[in-house]
Amino acid sequence: MKVLIVEGEIEWRSQLAARVGALAYEVSQCASRGEALDALRGSQPDILIADAILPDGNLLPDLAAMRQRFPSMGIVILTAKTRLEERVRSMSDGADYYMVKPVKLEEVAATLTALARRMKTAAHQIAPQSEKWRFNRKSGRLSDSTAVMLQFTDKESTALAALLQSPNYPVSHTQLFDLLKSGAEEYDAHRIDALIYRVRQKLRSLANPPMQIRNIYGEGFLMLRRSAEIDVSLEQ
């Protein structure tokens, strides 16, 4: 099993790498957010252990995109911050564990072992059938194979299509502004937020929504599917 450790403090990173390596995992290391994102573009580790606050920025806003791109990757966040809001957001955005520093190496090792065992159990379970949805941009209709259907306005359809076409990266206010502006009609951040809110509420009206829109701080909006088995095709 491959483990990527992302930690800015050299000594602590070395101690982590040594302890994780002693568990017979294949360990690689990064010292910054930029290095971590570059490494993840190249390949997926089985488990990511990362400090939230790194020398070149905060990794927490990237969690939702990581979970969207790597739904099967285990994620353990280590941080000195203890705010409840950050812990809740990290878990809802995709972290499997959130550990507050200072933390003992044995606690990290036990957490890693528990996570790896859970991941192996899940991998041996029978995969559920794919759940297929279809969104027609022209008609503004989202439907599944059982005749469940939602209807969106033209502007809502434009925003929804943009989110579906960018499954791994957030769509910014600026991108949505460029897509939505037409003639003398003006769009600002407030109107775009209101539009996304309406799309979000329509999706939530379903008994078991196939996807949800997540706000990514400072970057825009990201569409997250309920599970890796959700297949949404976009018809222009």
mmCIF file of C-alpha atoms in Angstrom, residues 2-120:
data_model
loop_
_atom_site.group_PDB
_atom_site.id
_atom_site.type_symbol
_atom_site.label_atom_id
_atom_site.label_comp_id
_atom_site.label_asym_id
_atom_site.label_seq_id
_atom_site.Cartn_x
_atom_site.Cartn_y
_atom_site.Cartn_z
ATOM 1 C CA LYS A 2 1.348 3.435 -0.991
ATOM 2 C CA VAL A 3 1.287 6.312 1.503
ATOM 3 C CA LEU A 4 2.032 9.956 0.670
ATOM 4 C CA ILE A 5 3.107 12.130 3.618
ATOM 5 C CA VAL A 6 2.752 15.895 3.222
ATOM 6 C CA GLU A 7 4.421 17.818 6.056
ATOM 7 C CA GLY A 8 6.391 21.063 6.157
ATOM 8 C CA GLU A 9 8.351 20.312 9.357
ATOM 9 C CA ILE A 10 11.374 18.256 8.301
ATOM 10 C CA GLU A 11 11.971 16.455 11.595
ATOM 11 C CA TRP A 12 8.332 15.504 12.128
ATOM 12 C CA ARG A 13 8.022 14.412 8.486
ATOM 13 C CA SER A 14 11.074 12.164 8.860
ATOM 14 C CA GLN A 15 9.665 10.618 12.034
ATOM 15 C CA LEU A 16 6.328 10.004 10.349
ATOM 16 C CA ALA A 17 7.985 8.459 7.301
ATOM 17 C CA ALA A 18 10.081 6.144 9.446
ATOM 18 C CA ARG A 19 7.082 4.996 11.524
ATOM 19 C CA VAL A 20 4.844 4.477 8.504
ATOM 20 C CA GLY A 21 7.639 2.676 6.660
ATOM 21 C CA ALA A 22 8.011 0.339 9.630
ATOM 22 C CA LEU A 23 4.428 -0.782 8.958
ATOM 23 C CA ALA A 24 5.650 -2.116 5.578
ATOM 24 C CA TYR A 25 3.996 0.648 3.532
ATOM 25 C CA GLU A 26 5.656 2.258 0.517
ATOM 26 C CA VAL A 27 6.256 5.855 1.627
ATOM 27 C CA SER A 28 6.767 9.046 -0.408
ATOM 28 C CA GLN A 29 7.110 12.554 0.997
ATOM 29 C CA CYS A 30 6.239 16.158 0.113
ATOM 30 C CA ALA A 31 7.080 19.355 1.973
ATOM 31 C CA SER A 32 4.447 21.736 0.565
ATOM 32 C CA ARG A 33 0.947 22.073 -0.861
ATOM 33 C CA GLY A 34 2.351 22.670 -4.350
ATOM 34 C CA GLU A 35 4.473 19.520 -4.227
ATOM 35 C CA ALA A 36 1.516 17.504 -2.971
ATOM 36 C CA LEU A 37 -0.811 18.668 -5.746
ATOM 37 C CA ASP A 38 1.894 17.960 -8.341
ATOM 38 C CA ALA A 39 2.399 14.466 -6.906
ATOM 39 C CA LEU A 40 -1.342 13.761 -6.979
ATOM 40 C CA ARG A 41 -1.548 14.811 -10.609
ATOM 41 C CA GLY A 42 0.992 12.103 -11.378
ATOM 42 C CA SER A 43 -0.425 9.169 -9.436
ATOM 43 C CA GLN A 44 -2.800 8.261 -6.636
ATOM 44 C CA PRO A 45 -1.471 6.986 -3.308
ATOM 45 C CA ASP A 46 -3.642 4.599 -1.354
ATOM 46 C CA ILE A 47 -3.502 6.884 1.684
ATOM 47 C CA LEU A 48 -2.649 10.574 2.070
ATOM 48 C CA ILE A 49 -1.384 11.846 5.433
ATOM 49 C CA ALA A 50 -1.152 15.623 5.340
ATOM 50 C CA ASP A 51 -0.737 18.634 7.558
ATOM 51 C CA ALA A 52 -3.498 21.158 6.854
ATOM 52 C CA ILE A 53 -1.310 24.275 7.058
ATOM 53 C CA LEU A 54 1.783 24.030 4.862
ATOM 54 C CA PRO A 55 4.559 26.547 4.085
ATOM 55 C CA ASP A 56 2.868 27.620 0.834
ATOM 56 C CA GLY A 57 -0.778 27.505 1.882
ATOM 57 C CA ASN A 58 -3.777 25.723 3.373
ATOM 58 C CA LEU A 59 -4.546 22.252 2.033
ATOM 59 C CA LEU A 60 -8.088 22.068 3.433
ATOM 60 C CA PRO A 61 -9.761 23.902 0.491
ATOM 61 C CA ASP A 62 -8.329 21.196 -1.802
ATOM 62 C CA LEU A 63 -9.956 18.296 0.057
ATOM 63 C CA ALA A 64 -13.244 18.274 -1.844
ATOM 64 C CA ALA A 65 -11.473 18.221 -5.221
ATOM 65 C CA MET A 66 -9.163 15.427 -4.003
ATOM 66 C CA ARG A 67 -12.112 13.345 -2.839
ATOM 67 C CA GLN A 68 -13.905 13.952 -6.140
ATOM 68 C CA ARG A 69 -10.871 12.845 -8.163
ATOM 69 C CA PHE A 70 -9.774 9.990 -5.881
ATOM 70 C CA PRO A 71 -12.923 8.579 -4.217
ATOM 71 C CA SER A 72 -11.104 5.477 -2.960
ATOM 72 C CA MET A 73 -8.071 7.269 -1.437
ATOM 73 C CA GLY A 74 -7.788 7.342 2.346
ATOM 74 C CA ILE A 75 -7.200 10.849 3.757
ATOM 75 C CA VAL A 76 -5.787 11.639 7.206
ATOM 76 C CA ILE A 77 -5.429 15.316 8.165
ATOM 77 C CA LEU A 78 -3.006 16.405 10.886
ATOM 78 C CA THR A 79 -3.235 19.980 12.161
ATOM 79 C CA ALA A 80 -2.541 22.208 15.135
ATOM 80 C CA LYS A 81 -5.860 24.016 14.574
ATOM 81 C CA THR A 82 -8.732 22.887 16.797
ATOM 82 C CA ARG A 83 -11.692 24.956 15.539
ATOM 83 C CA LEU A 84 -14.813 22.803 15.353
ATOM 84 C CA GLU A 85 -15.876 24.449 12.072
ATOM 85 C CA GLU A 86 -12.654 23.369 10.344
ATOM 86 C CA ARG A 87 -12.919 19.834 11.666
ATOM 87 C CA VAL A 88 -16.532 19.490 10.497
ATOM 88 C CA ARG A 89 -15.749 20.979 7.095
ATOM 89 C CA SER A 90 -12.716 18.716 6.620
ATOM 90 C CA MET A 91 -14.740 15.608 7.391
ATOM 91 C CA SER A 92 -17.641 16.661 5.169
ATOM 92 C CA ASP A 93 -15.229 17.529 2.331
ATOM 93 C CA GLY A 94 -13.704 14.061 2.381
ATOM 94 C CA ALA A 95 -11.187 13.529 5.205
ATOM 95 C CA ASP A 96 -11.446 10.088 6.821
ATOM 96 C CA TYR A 97 -9.658 11.199 9.999
ATOM 97 C CA TYR A 98 -8.821 14.626 11.476
ATOM 98 C CA MET A 99 -6.071 14.480 14.114
ATOM 99 C CA VAL A 100 -5.062 17.463 16.231
ATOM 100 C CA LYS A 101 -1.359 18.065 16.870
ATOM 101 C CA PRO A 102 0.580 17.310 18.933
ATOM 102 C CA VAL A 103 -0.163 13.694 18.138
ATOM 103 C CA LYS A 104 1.888 10.627 19.017
ATOM 104 C CA LEU A 105 3.405 8.457 16.303
ATOM 105 C CA GLU A 106 1.713 5.380 17.752
ATOM 106 C CA GLU A 107 -1.682 7.075 17.449
ATOM 107 C CA VAL A 108 -0.987 7.917 13.805
ATOM 108 C CA ALA A 109 0.134 4.332 13.190
ATOM 109 C CA ALA A 110 -3.009 2.904 14.809
ATOM 110 C CA THR A 111 -5.209 5.249 12.768
ATOM 111 C CA LEU A 112 -3.408 4.304 9.562
ATOM 112 C CA THR A 113 -3.791 0.586 10.321
ATOM 113 C CA ALA A 114 -7.513 0.980 11.016
ATOM 114 C CA LEU A 115 -8.030 2.987 7.825
ATOM 115 C CA ALA A 116 -6.080 0.482 5.695
ATOM 116 C CA ARG A 117 -8.096 -2.417 7.147
ATOM 117 C CA ARG A 118 -11.350 -0.628 6.376
ATOM 118 C CA MET A 119 -10.212 0.144 2.832
ATOM 119 C CA LYS A 120 -9.243 -3.497 2.180
#
